[in-house]
PDB file of C-alpha atoms in Angstrom:
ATOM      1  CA  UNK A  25      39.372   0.734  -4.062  1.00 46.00           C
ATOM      2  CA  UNK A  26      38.512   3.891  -3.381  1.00 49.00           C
ATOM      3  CA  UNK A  27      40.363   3.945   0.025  1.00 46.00           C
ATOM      4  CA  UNK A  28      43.263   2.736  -1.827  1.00 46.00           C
ATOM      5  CA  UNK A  29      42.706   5.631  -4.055  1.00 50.00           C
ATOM      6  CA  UNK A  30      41.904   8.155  -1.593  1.00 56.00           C
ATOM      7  CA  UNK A  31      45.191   6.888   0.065  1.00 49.00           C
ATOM      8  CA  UNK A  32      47.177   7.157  -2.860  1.00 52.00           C
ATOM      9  CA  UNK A  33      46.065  10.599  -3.517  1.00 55.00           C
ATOM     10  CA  UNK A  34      47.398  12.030  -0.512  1.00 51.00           C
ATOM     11  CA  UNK A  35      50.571  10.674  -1.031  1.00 51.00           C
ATOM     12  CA  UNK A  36      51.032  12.824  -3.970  1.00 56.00           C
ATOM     13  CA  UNK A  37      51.204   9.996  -6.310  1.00 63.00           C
ATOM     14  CA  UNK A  38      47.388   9.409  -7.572  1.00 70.00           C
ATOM     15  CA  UNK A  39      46.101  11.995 -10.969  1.00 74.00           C
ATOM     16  CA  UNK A  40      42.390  12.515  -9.850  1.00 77.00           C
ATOM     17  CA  UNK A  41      40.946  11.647 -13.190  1.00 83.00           C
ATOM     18  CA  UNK A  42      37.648  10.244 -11.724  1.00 86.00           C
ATOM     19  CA  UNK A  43      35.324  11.653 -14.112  1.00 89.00           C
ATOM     20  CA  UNK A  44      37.685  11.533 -17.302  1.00 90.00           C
ATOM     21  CA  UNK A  45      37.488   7.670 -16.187  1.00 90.00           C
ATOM     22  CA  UNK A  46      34.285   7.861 -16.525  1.00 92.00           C
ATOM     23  CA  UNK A  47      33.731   9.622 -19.322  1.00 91.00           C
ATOM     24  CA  UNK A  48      36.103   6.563 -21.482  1.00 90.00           C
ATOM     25  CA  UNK A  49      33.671   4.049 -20.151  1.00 93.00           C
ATOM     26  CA  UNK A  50      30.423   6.440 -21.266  1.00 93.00           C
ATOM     27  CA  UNK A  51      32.391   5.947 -24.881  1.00 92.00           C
ATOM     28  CA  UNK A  52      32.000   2.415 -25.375  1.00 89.00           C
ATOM     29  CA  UNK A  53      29.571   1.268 -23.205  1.00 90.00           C
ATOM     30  CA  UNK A  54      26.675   3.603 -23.498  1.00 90.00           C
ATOM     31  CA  UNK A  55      23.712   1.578 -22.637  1.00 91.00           C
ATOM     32  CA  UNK A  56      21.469   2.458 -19.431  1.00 91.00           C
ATOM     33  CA  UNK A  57      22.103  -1.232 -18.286  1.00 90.00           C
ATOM     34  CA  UNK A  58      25.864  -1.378 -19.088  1.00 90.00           C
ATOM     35  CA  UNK A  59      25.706   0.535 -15.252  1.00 91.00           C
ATOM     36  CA  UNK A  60      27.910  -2.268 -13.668  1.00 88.00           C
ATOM     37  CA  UNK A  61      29.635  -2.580 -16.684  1.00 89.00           C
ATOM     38  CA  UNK A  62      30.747   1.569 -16.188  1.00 92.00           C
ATOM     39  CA  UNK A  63      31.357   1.168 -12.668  1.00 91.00           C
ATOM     40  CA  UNK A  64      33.991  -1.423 -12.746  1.00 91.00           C
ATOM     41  CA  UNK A  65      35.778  -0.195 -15.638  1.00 91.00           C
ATOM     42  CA  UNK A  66      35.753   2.746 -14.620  1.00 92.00           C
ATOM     43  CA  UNK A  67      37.382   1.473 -11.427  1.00 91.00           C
ATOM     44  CA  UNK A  68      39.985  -0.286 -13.352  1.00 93.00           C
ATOM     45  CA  UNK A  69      41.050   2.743 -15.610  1.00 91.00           C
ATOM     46  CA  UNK A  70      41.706   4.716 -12.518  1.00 90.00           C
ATOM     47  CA  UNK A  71      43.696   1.686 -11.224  1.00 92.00           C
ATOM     48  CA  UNK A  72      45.477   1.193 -14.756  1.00 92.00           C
ATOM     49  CA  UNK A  73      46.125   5.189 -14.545  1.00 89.00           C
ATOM     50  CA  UNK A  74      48.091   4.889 -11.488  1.00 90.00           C
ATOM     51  CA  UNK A  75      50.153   1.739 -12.243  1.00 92.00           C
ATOM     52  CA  UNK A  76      51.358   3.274 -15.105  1.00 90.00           C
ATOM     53  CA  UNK A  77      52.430   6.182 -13.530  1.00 88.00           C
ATOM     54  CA  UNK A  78      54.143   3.869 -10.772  1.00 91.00           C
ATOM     55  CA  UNK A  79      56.218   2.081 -13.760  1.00 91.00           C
ATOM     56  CA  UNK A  80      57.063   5.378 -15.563  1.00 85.00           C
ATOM     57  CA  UNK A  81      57.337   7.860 -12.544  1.00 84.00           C
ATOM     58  CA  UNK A  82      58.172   6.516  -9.281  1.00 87.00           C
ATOM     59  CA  UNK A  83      59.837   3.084  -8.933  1.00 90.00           C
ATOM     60  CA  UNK A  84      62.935   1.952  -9.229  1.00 90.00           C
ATOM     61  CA  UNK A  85      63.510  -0.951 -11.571  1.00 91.00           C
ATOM     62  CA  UNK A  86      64.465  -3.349  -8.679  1.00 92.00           C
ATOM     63  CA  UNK A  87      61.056  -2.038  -6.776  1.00 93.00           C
ATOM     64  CA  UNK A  88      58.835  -2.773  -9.925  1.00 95.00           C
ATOM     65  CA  UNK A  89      60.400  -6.065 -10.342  1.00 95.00           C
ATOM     66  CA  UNK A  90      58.760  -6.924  -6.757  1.00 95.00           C
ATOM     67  CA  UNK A  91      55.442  -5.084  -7.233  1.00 96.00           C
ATOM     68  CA  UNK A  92      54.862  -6.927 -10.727  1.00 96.00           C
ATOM     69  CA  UNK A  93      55.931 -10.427  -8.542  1.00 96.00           C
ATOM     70  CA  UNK A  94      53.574  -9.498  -6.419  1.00 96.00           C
ATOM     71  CA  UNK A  95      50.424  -8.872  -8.406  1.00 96.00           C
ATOM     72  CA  UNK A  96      51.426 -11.805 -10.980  1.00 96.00           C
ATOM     73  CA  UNK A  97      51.591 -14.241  -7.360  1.00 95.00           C
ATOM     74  CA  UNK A  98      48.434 -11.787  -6.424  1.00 95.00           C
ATOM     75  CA  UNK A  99      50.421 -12.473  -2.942  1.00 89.00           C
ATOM     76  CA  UNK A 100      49.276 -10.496  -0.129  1.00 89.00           C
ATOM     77  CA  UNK A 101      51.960 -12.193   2.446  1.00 89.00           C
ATOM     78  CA  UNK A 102      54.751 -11.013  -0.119  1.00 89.00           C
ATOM     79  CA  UNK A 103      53.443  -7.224  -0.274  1.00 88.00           C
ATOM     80  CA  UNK A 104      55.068  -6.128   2.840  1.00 88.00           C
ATOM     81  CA  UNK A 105      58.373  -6.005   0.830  1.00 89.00           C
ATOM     82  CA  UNK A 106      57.167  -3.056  -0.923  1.00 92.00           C
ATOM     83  CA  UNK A 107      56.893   0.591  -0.174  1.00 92.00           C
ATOM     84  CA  UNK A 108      54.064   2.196   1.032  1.00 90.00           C
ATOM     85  CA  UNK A 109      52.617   3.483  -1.810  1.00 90.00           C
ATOM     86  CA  UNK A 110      53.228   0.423  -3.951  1.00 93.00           C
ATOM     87  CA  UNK A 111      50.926  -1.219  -1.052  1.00 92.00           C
ATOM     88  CA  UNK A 112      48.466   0.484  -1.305  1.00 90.00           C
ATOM     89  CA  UNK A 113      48.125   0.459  -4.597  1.00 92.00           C
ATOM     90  CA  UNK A 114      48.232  -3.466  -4.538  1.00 94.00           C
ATOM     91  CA  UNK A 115      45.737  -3.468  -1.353  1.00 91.00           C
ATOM     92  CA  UNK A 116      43.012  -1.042  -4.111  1.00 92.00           C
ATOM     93  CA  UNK A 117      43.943  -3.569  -6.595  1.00 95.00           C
ATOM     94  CA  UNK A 118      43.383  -6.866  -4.619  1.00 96.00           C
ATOM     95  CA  UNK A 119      39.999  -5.615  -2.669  1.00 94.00           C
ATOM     96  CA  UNK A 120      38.700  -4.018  -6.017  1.00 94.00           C
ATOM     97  CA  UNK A 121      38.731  -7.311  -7.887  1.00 96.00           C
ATOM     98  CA  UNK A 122      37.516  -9.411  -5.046  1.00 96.00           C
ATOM     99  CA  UNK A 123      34.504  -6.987  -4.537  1.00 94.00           C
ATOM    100  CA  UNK A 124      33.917  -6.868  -8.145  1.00 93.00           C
ATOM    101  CA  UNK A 125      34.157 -10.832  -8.117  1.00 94.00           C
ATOM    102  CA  UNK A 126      31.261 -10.975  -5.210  1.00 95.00           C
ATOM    103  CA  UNK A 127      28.810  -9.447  -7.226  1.00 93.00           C
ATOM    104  CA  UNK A 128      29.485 -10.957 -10.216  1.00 92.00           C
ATOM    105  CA  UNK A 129      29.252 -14.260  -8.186  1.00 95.00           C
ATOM    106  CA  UNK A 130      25.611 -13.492  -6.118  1.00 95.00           C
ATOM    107  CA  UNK A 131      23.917 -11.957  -9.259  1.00 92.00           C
ATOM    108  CA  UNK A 132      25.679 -14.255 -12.688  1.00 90.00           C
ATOM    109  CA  UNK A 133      26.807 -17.226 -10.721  1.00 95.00           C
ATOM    110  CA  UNK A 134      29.968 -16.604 -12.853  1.00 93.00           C
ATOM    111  CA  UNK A 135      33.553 -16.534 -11.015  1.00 96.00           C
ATOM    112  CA  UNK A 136      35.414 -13.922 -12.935  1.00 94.00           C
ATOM    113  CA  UNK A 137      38.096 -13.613  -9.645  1.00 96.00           C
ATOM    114  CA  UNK A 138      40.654 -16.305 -11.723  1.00 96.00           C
ATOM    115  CA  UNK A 139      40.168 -14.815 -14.628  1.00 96.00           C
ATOM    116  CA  UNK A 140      40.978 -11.260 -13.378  1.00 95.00           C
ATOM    117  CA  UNK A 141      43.707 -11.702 -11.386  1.00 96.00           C
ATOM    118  CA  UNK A 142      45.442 -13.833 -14.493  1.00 96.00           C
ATOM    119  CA  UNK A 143      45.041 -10.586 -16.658  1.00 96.00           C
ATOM    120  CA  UNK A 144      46.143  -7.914 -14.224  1.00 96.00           C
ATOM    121  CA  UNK A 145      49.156 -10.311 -13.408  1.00 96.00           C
ATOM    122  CA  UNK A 146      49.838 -10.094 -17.598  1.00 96.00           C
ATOM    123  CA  UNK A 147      49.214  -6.386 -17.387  1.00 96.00           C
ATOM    124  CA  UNK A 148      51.888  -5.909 -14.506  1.00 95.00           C
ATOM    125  CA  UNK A 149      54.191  -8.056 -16.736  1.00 95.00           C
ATOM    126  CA  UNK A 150      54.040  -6.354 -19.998  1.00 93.00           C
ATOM    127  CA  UNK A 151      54.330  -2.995 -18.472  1.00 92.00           C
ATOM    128  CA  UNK A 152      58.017  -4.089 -16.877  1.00 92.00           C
ATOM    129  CA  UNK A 153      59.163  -5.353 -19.655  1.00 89.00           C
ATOM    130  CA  UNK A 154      57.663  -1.635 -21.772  1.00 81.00           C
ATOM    131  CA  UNK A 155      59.697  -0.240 -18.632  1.00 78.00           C
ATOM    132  CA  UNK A 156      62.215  -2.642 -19.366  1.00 76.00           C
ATOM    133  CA  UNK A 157      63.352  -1.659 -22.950  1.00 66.00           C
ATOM    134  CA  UNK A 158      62.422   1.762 -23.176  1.00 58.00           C
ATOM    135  CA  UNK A 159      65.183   4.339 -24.606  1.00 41.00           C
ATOM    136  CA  UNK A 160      64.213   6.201 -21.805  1.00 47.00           C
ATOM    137  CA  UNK A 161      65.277   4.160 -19.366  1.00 45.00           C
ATOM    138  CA  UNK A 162      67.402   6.832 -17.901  1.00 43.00           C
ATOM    139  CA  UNK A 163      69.047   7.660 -14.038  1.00 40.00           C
ATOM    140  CA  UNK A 164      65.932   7.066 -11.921  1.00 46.00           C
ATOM    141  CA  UNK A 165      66.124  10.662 -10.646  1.00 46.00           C
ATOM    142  CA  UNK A 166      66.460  11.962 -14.511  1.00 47.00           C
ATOM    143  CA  UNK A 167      63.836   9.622 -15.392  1.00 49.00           C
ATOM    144  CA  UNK A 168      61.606  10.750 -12.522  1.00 51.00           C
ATOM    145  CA  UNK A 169      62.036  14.442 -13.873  1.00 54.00           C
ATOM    146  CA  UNK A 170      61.261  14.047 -17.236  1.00 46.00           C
ATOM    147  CA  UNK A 171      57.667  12.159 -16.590  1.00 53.00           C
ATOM    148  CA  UNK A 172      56.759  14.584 -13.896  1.00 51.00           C
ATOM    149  CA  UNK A 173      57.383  17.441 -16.209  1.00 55.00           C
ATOM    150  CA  UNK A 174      55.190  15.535 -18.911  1.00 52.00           C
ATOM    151  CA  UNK A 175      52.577  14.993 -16.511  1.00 46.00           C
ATOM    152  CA  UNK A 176      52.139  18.578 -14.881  1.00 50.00           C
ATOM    153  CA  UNK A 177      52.171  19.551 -18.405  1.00 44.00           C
ATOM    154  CA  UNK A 178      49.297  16.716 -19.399  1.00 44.00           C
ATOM    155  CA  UNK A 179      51.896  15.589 -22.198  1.00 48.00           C
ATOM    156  CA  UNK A 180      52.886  11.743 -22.873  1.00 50.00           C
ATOM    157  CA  UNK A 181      55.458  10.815 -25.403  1.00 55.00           C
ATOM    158  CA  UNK A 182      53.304  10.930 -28.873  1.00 69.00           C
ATOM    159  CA  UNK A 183      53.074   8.677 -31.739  1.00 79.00           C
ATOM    160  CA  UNK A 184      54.352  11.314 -33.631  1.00 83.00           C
ATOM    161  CA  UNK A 185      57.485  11.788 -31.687  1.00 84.00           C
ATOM    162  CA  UNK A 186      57.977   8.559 -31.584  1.00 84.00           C
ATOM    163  CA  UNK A 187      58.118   8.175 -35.184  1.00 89.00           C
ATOM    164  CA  UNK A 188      60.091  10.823 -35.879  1.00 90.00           C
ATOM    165  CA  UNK A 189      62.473   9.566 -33.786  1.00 88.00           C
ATOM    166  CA  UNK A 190      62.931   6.204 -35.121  1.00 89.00           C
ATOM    167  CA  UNK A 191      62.560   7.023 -38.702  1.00 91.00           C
ATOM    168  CA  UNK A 192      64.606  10.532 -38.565  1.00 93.00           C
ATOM    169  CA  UNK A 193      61.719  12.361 -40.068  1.00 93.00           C
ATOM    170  CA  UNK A 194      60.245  15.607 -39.715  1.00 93.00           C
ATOM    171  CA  UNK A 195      56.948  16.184 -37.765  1.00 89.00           C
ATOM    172  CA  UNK A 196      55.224  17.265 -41.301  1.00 92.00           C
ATOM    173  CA  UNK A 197      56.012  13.531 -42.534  1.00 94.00           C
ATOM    174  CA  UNK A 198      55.024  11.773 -39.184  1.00 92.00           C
ATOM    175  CA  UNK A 199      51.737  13.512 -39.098  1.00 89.00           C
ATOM    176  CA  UNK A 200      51.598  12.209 -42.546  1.00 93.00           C
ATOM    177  CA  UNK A 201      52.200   8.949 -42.007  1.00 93.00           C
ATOM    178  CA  UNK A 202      50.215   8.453 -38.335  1.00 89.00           C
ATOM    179  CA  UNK A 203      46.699   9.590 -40.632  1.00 90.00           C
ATOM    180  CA  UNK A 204      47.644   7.266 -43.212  1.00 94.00           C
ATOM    181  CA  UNK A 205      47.329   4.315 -40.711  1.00 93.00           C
ATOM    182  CA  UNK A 206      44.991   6.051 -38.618  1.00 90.00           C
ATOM    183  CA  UNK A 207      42.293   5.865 -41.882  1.00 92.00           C
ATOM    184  CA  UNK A 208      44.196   2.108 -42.822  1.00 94.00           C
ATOM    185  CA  UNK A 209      43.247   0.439 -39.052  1.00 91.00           C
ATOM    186  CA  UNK A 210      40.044   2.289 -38.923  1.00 91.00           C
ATOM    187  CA  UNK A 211      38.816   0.846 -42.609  1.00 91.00           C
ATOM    188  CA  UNK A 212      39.727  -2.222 -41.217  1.00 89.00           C
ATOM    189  CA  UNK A 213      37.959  -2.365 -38.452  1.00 87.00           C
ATOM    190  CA  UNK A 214      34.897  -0.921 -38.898  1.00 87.00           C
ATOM    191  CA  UNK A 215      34.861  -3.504 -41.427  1.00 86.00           C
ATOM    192  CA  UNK A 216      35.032  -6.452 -39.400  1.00 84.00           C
ATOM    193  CA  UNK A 217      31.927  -5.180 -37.678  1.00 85.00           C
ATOM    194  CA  UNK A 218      29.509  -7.919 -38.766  1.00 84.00           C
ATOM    195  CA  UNK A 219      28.338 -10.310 -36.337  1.00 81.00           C
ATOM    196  CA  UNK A 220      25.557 -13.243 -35.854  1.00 84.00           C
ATOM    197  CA  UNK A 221      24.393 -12.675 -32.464  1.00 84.00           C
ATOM    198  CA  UNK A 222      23.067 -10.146 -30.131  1.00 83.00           C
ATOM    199  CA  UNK A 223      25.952 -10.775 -27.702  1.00 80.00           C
ATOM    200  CA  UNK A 224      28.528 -11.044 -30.196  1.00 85.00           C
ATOM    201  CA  UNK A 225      27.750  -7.966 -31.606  1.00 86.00           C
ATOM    202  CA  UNK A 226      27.696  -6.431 -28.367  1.00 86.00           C
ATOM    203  CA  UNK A 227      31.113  -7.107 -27.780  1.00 87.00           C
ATOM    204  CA  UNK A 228      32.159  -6.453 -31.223  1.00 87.00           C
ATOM    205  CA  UNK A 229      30.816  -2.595 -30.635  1.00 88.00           C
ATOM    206  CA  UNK A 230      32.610  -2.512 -27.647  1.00 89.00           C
ATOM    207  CA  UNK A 231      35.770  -3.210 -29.077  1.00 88.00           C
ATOM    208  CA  UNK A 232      35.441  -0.820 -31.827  1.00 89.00           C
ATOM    209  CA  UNK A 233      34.173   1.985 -29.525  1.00 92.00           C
ATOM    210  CA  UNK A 234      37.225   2.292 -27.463  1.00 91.00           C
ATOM    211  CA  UNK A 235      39.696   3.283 -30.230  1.00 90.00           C
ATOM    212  CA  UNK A 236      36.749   5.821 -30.734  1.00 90.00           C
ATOM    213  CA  UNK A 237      36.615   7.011 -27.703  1.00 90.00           C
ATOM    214  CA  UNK A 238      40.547   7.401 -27.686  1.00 88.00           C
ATOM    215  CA  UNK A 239      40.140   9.564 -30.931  1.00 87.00           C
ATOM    216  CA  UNK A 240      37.744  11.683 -28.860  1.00 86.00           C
ATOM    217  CA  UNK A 241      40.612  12.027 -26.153  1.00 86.00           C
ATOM    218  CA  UNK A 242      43.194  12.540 -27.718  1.00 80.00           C
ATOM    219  CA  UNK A 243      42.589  14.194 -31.413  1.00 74.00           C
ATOM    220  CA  UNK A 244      41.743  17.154 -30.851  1.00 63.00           C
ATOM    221  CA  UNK A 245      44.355  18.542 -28.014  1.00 60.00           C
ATOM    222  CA  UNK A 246      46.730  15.862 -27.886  1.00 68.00           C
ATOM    223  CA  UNK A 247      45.866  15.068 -24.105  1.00 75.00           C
ATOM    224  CA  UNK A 248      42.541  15.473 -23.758  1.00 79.00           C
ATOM    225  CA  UNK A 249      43.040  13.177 -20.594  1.00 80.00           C
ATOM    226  CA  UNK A 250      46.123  14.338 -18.987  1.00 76.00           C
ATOM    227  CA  UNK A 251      45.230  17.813 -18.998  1.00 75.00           C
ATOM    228  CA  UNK A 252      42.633  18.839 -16.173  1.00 66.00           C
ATOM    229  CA  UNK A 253      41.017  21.187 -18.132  1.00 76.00           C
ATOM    230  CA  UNK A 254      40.115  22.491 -21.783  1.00 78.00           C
ATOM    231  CA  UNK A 255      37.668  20.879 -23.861  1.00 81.00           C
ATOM    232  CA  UNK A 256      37.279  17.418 -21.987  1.00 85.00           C
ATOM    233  CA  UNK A 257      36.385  19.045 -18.751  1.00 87.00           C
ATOM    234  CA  UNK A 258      33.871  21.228 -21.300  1.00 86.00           C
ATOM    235  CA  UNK A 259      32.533  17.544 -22.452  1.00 86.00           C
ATOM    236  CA  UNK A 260      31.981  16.234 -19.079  1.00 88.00           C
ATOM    237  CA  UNK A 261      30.104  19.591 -18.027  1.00 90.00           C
ATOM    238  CA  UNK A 262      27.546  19.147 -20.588  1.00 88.00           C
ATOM    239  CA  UNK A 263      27.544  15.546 -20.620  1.00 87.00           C
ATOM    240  CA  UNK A 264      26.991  14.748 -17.247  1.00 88.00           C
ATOM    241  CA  UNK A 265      25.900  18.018 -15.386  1.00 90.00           C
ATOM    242  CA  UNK A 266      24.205  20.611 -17.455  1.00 87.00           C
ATOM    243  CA  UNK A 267      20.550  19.991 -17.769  1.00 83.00           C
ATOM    244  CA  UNK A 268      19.473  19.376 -21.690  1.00 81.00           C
ATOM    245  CA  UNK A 269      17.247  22.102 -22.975  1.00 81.00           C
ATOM    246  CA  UNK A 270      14.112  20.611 -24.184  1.00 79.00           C
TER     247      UNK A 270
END
């Protein structure tokens, strides 16, 4: 993976968003011995980072259609039909979840490979068929323009937008209406946080800590990820390198 990575970053395509990676995984899984746990999520975030940005930015819709093929087959005979960069994104993909796979083999005796390459297949999938239908599904040269602009400025399309869009609103009544479901889903599920086991609970904090952590990313300065600095790079500062004053 991270020669895949390292790869991909000199080819201009790869946002170097290591230690905001991180920092999502340090939001819902916390514990000293969630350490794997970290590692290979945040290995997969980085990986899920530049897929999307693959599907939105760079490929045409006939090259996507063979890079999804090829990660739903998980086919490495197959990837020499793609470009370069879509390679070696697939090769970071493949030898990540292989690796990850070994160890989770020697030290669990559990064979998570199957199971992995079933879900990033899905992932691939769904994120064509996003690609697929979305309204701005423009000239590929257009399109390219638009998402580069969005990401140089750390902007994605919002909720917001998108809601104003559809419903022909103004911004005042979509900001309105994204709290108002913001407090409805987070009612709900902080009250289906009751559990009868250790484990189950476990995952059950887990699943409520990412929407958390996305809060922490993205409520205060709408991109708290995208952007490279401001008050997430301030966060990882004094998270992970200042010293705490005792």
């Amino acid at each position: 993976m991270v020669v895949g990575a390292r790869a991909c970053r000199e080819a201009a395509i790869f946002r170097d968003r290591l230690l905001e990676n991180y920092l999502w995984t340090l939001g819902f899984t916390y514990e000293p011995e969630s350490w794997r746990c970290r590692m290979i999520q945040a290995k997969s975030i980085c990986l899920i980072a530049l897929i999307d940005d693959i599907y939105d930015v760079y490929g045409t819709l006939d090259e996507l259609q063979l890079f999804t093929d090829v990660v739903d087959r998980w086919d490495l005979t197959a990837m020499d039909k793609l470009p370069e960069y879509m390679k070696l994104c697939f090769f970071a993909l493949f030898n990540m979840v292989h690796e990850e796979g070994y160890w989770v083999m020697k030290e669990k005796g559990l064979d998570i490979v199957p199971g992995l390459k079933k879900e990033w297949g899905n992932y691939a999938k769904h994120t064509l068929r996003k690609q697929n239908g979305s309204t701005m599904d423009k000239l590929p040269s257009s399109k390219s323009t638009w998402r580069m602009d969005e990401i140089e400025r750390g902007d994605v399309a919002k909720s917001i937008q998108c809601y104003m869009h559809e419903k022909g609103v103004s911004e005042e009544v979509a900001r309105a209406k994204i709290r108002e479901l913001m407090r409805k889903y987070w009612r709900e599920l902080n009250g289906s946080l009751t559990w009868d086991s250790p484990l189950e609970g476990y995952f059950k904090n887990i699943a409520a800590n990412i929407p958390r952590t996305a809060q922490f990313f993205y409520d205060h300065e709408g991109d708290g990820y995208g952007k490279a600095d401001g008050e997430t790079k301030s966060q990882i500062i004094l998270l992970l390198f200042e010293p705490i004053q005792i």
